[in-house]
Coordinates of C-alpha atoms and ligand atoms in Angstrom, one line a residue:
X174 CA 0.0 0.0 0.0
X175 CA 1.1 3.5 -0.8
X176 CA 2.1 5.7 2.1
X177 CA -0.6 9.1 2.2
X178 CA 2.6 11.0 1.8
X179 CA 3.6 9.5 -1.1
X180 CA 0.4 10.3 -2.6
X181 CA -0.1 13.4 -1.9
X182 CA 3.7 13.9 -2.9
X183 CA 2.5 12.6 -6.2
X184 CA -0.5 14.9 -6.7
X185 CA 1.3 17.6 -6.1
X186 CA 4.2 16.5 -8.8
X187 CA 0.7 16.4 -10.8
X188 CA -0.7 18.9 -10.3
X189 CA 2.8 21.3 -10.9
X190 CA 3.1 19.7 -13.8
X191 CA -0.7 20.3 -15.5
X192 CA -0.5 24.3 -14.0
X193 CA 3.2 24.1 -16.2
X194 CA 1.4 23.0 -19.2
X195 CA -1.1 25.3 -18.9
X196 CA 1.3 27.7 -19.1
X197 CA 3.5 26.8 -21.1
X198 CA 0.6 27.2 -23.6
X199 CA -0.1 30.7 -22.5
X200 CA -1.6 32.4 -24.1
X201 CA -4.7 30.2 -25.2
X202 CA -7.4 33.0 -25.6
X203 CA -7.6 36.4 -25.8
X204 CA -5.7 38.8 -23.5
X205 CA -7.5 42.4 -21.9
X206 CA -5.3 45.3 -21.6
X207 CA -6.7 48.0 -19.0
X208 CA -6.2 51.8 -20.0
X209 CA -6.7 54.4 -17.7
X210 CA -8.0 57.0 -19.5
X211 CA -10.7 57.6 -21.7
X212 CA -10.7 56.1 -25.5
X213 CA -9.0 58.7 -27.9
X214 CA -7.1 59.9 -25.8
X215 CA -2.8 59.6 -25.9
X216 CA -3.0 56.8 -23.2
X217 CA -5.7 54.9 -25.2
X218 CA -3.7 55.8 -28.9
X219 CA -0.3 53.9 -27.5
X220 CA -2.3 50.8 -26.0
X221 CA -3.9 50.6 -29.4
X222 CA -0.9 50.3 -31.3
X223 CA 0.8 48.1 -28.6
X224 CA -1.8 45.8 -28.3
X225 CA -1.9 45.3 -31.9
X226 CA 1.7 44.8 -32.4
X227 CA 1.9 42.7 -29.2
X228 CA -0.8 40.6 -30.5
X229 CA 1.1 39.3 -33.7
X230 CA 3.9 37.7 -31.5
X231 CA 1.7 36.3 -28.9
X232 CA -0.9 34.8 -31.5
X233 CA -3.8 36.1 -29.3
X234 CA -5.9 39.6 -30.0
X235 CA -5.3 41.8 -27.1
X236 CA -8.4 43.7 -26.7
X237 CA -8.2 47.0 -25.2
X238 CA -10.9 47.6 -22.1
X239 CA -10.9 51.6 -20.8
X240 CA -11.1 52.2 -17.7
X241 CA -11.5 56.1 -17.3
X242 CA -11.2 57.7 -13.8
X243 CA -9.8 60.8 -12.4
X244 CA -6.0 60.5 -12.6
X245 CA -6.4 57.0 -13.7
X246 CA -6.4 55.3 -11.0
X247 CA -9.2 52.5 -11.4
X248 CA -7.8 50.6 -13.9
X249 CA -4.3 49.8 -11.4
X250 CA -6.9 49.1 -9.1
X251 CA -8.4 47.0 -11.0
X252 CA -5.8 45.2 -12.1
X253 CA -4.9 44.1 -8.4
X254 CA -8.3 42.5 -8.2
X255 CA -7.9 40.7 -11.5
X256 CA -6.9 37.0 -11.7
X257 CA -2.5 36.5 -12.0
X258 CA -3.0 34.4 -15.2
X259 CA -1.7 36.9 -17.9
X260 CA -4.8 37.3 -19.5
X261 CA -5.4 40.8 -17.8
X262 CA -1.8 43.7 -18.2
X263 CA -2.4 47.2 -17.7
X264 CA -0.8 50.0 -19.5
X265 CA 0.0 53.0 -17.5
X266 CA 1.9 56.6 -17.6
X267 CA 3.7 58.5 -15.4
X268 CA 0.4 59.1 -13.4
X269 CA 1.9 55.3 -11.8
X270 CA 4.4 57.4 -10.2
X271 CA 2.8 60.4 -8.9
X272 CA -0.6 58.8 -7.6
X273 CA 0.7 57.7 -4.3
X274 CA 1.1 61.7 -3.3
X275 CA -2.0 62.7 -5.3
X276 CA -4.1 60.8 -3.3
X277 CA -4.2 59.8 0.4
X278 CA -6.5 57.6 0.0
X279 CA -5.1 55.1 -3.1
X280 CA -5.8 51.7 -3.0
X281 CA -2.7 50.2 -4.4
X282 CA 0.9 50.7 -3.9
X283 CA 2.7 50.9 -7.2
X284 CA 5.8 49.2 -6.6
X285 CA 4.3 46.8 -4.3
X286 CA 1.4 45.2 -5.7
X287 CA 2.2 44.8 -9.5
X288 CA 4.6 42.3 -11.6
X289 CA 5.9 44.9 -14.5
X290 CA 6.7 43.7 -17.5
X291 CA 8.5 46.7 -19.1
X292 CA 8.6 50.4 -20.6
X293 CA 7.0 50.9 -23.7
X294 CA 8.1 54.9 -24.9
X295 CA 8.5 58.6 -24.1
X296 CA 6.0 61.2 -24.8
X297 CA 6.6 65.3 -24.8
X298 CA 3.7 67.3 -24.0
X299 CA 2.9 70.5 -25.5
X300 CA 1.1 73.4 -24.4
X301 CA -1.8 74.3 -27.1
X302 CA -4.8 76.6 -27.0
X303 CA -8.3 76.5 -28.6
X304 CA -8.2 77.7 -32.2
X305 CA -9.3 81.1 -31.8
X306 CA -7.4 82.0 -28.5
X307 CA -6.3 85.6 -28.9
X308 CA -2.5 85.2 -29.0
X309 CA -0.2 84.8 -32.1
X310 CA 3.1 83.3 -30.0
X311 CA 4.0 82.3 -26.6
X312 CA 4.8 86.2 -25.9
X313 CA 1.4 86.9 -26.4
X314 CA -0.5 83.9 -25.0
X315 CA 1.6 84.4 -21.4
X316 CA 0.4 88.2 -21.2
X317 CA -3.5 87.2 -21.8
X318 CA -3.7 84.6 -19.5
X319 CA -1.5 86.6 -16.9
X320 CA -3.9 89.5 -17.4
X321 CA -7.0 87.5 -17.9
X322 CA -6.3 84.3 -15.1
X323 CA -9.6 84.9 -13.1
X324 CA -11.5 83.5 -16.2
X325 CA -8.5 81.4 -18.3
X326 CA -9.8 78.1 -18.6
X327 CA -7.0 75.1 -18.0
X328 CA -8.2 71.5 -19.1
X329 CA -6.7 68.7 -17.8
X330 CA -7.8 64.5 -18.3
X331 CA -8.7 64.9 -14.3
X332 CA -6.4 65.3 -11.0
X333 CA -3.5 63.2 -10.8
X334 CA -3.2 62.9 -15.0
X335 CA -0.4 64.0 -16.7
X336 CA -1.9 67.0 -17.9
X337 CA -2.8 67.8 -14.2
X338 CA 1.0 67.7 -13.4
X339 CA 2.0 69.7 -16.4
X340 CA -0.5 72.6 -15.8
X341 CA 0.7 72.4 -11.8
X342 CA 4.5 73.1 -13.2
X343 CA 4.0 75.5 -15.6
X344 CA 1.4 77.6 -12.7
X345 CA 4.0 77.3 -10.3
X346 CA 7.2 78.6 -12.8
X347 CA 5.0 81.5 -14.4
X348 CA 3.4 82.4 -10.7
X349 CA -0.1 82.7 -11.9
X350 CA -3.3 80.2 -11.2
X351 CA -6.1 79.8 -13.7
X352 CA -9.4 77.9 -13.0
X353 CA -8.9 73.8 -14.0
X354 CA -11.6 72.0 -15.7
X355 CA -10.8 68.6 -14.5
X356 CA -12.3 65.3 -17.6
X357 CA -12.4 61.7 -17.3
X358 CA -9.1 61.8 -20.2
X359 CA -7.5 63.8 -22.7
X360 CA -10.0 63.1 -25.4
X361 CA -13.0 64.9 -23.5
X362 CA -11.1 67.5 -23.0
X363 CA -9.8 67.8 -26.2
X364 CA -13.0 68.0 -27.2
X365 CA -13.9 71.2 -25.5
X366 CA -10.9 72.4 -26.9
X367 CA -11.6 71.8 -30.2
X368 CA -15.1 73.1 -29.6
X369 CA -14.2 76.3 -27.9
X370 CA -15.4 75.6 -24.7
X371 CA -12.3 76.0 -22.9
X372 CA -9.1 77.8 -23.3
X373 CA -6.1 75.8 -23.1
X374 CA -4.2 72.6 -21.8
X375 CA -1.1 70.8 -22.0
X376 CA -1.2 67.1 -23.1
X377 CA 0.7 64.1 -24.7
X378 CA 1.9 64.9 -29.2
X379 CA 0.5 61.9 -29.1
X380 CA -3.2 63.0 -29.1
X381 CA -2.3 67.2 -30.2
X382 CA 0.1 66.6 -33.5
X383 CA -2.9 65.6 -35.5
X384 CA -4.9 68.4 -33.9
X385 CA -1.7 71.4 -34.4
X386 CA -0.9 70.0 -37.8
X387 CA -4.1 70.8 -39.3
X388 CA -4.4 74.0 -37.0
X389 CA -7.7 72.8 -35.3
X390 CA -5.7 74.6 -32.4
X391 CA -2.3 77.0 -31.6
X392 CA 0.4 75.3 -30.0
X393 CA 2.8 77.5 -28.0
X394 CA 6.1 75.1 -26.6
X395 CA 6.9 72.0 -26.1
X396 CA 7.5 70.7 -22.6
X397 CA 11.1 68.1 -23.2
X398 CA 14.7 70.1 -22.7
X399 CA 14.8 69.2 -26.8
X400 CA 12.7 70.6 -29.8
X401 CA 10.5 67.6 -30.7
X402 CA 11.5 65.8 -34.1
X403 CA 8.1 66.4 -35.5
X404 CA 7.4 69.6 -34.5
X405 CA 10.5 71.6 -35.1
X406 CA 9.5 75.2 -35.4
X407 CA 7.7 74.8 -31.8
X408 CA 9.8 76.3 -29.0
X409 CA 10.7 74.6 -25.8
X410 CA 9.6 76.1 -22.7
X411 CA 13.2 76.3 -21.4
X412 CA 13.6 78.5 -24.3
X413 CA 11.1 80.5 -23.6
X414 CA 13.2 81.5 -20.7
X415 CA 10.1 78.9 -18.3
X416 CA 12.2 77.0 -15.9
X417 CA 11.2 74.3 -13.7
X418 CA 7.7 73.0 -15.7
X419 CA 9.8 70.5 -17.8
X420 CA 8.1 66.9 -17.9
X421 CA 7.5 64.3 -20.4
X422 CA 5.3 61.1 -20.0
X423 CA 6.4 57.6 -19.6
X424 CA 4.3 54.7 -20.5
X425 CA 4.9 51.3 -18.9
X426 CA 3.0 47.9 -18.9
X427 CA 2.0 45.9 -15.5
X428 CA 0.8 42.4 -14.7
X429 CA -1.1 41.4 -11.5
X430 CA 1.0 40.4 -8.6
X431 CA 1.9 37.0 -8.5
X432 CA 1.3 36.4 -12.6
X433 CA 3.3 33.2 -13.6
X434 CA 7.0 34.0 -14.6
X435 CA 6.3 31.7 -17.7
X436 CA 3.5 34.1 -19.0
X437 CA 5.4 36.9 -17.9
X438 CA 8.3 36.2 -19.9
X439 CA 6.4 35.7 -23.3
X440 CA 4.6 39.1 -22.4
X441 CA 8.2 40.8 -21.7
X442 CA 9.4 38.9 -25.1
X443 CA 6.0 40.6 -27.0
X444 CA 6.9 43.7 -25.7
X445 CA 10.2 43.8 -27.3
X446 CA 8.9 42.0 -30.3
X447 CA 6.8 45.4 -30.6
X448 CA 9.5 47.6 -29.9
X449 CA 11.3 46.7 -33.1
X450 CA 7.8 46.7 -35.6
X451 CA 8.6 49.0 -37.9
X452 CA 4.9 49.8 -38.6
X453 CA 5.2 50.7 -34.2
X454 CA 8.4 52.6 -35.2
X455 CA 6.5 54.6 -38.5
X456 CA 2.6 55.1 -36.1
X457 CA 5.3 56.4 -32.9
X458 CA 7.3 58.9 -35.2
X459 CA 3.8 60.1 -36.9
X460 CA 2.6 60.7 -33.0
X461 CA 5.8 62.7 -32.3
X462 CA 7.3 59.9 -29.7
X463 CA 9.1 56.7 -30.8
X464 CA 9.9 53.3 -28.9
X465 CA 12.1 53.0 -26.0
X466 CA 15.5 50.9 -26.3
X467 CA 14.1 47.3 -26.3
X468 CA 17.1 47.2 -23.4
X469 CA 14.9 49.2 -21.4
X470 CA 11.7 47.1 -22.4
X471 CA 12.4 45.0 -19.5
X472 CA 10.9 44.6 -15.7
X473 CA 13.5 45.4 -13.9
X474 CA 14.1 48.6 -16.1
X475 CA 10.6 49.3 -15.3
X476 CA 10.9 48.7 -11.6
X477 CA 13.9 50.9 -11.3
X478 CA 12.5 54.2 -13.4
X479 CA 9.5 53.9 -11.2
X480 CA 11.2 54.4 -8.4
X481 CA 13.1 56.7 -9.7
X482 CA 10.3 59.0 -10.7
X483 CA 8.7 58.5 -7.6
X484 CA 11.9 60.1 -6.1
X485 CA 11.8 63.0 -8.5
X486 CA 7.7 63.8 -8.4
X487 CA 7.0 62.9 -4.8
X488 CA 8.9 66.3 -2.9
X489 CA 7.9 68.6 -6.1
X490 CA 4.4 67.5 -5.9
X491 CA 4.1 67.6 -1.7
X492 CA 5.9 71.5 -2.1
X493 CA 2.6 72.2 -4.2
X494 CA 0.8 70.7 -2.0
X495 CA -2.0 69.6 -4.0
X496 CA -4.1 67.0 -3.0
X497 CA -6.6 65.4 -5.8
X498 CA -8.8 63.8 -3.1
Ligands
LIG618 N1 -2.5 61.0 -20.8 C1 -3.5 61.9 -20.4 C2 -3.1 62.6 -19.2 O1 -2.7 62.0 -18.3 C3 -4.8 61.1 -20.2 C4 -5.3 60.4 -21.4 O2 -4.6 59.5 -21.9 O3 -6.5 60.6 -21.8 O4 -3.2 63.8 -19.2

């Protein structure tokens, strides 16, 4: 007769053996990627082209599900709750690393409760007003909204997005407030840009390029130490003699704790499989960003530039102490 501990000994062999199968089939249906932000919008146009390109290796259609909240922070949420199979990955910007001092309350502790499978790009921002806004440069467009800031309109994809940062910097350098007209994502606001409703904002060239190109609305600078690539004759701020409102957005991709390393690695392998599509390379350049060193595509690259831009955003953002809850 067989000894209990044997058999359970065995099952357990077993049964490490079937969950190893399993995975080593991963993936085996469809995969959801969770955006934070509203569809349209810069967050939502880079998961669209990553989950497309992402798909091809994998062999599995990633479908894109939006999550929209202020500052995006229901889909990381989310994502904790969600089964560690790797058939759920979030993709997130830098709003990752500032939500822990935007919010007291967050439910989720970025470099705590998430496997990360790697960094995807770099996006400047640029600072752009409705069409008709009465200003004709940068010169111009600081003296109306200096003169005018009790009714300047500044909309942002809610508190704790990237454009909330952005407009926080660029109040703080120039010294002047404006009222904020908080959305659920860029492309809401955007929008009321387009439509007149409100006056400016600063967002991602990943949703504004199209929108400046074909002069649907001004642009005034660009928000990187650099001139962007694509938009050449737009001044940087630094330029513009504005110090200390410099930021561009990161985007990185994140598992649910505890996700299988096996699925983990093909995700991290689909990543970098991206990275190097030219069509990702030609749809980047076209949005005014382009892909990130497939050496940096990695978790552990991820890991450590969150941290590090936790280290750089936490003081600046407690000094303005600004709260979004
Ligand atoms: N990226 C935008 C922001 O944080 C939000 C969006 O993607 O809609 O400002």
């Amino acid at each position: 007769m067989l000894s209990k501990s044997l058999i359970r000994g065995a099952a357990a062999t077993l049964f490490a053996l079937a969950a190893s199968l399993v995975h080593a089939q991963y993936p085996t249906k469809s995969i959801t990627m969770l955006v934070p932000f509203a569809a349209g919008g810069p967050t939502d146009i880079v998961a669209r082209v990553m989950a497309q390109a992402m798909g091809k290796p994998l062999g599995q259609t990633i479908i894109v599900e939006n999550r929209p909240s202020n500052g995006g922070i229901l889909a990381p949420e989310q994502l904790t709750k969600s089964s560690p199979d790797g058939y759920t990955i979030l993709i997130h910007h830098i709003g990752m690393s500032t939500a822990p001092f935007l919010y007291r309350t967050l439910r989720y502790k970025p470099q705590e409760d998430f496997e990360y499978i790697g960094l995807i790009n770099e996006v400047p921002m640029t600072i752009i007003a409705r069409g008709n806004f009465p200003a004709a440069n940068f010169k111009e467009f600081l003296t109306y909204i200096k003169a005018n800031n009790a009714k300047v309109t500044y909309a942002n994809a809610g508190l704790g997005a990237a454009s909330h940062l952005c407009g926080m910097l660029f109040m703080s350098a120039i010294q002047t407030d404006f009222l904020t007209v908080p959305y659920k994502g860029t492309a809401p606001a955007m929008n009321d840009l387009l439509g007149g409703q409100v006056d400016f904002m600063c967002d991602q060239t990943t949703s504004t390029t199209s929108h400046i190109k074909s002069g649907k609305v001004k642009v005034f600078a660009v928000t990187t130490p650099q001139r962007v690539a694509s938009l050449k004759d737009v001044p940087t701020l630094e330029e513009l003699g504005v110090k200390g409102a410099d930021v561009s957005v990161w985007h990185g991709m994140y598992a649910p704790k505890g996700t299988p390393k096996s699925a983990l690695d093909k995700l991290v392998s689909a990543l970098q499989v991206a990275l190097k599509d030219p069509v990702v390379a030609t749809r980047f350049a076209e949005l005014g960003t382009e892909p990130i060193d497939v050496k940096r595509a990695t978790p552990e690259a991820l890991r450590t530039f969150l941290k590090s831009e936790m280290d750089k955003w936490g003081p600046l953002i407690k000094k303005a102490g600004q709260y979004a809850d």
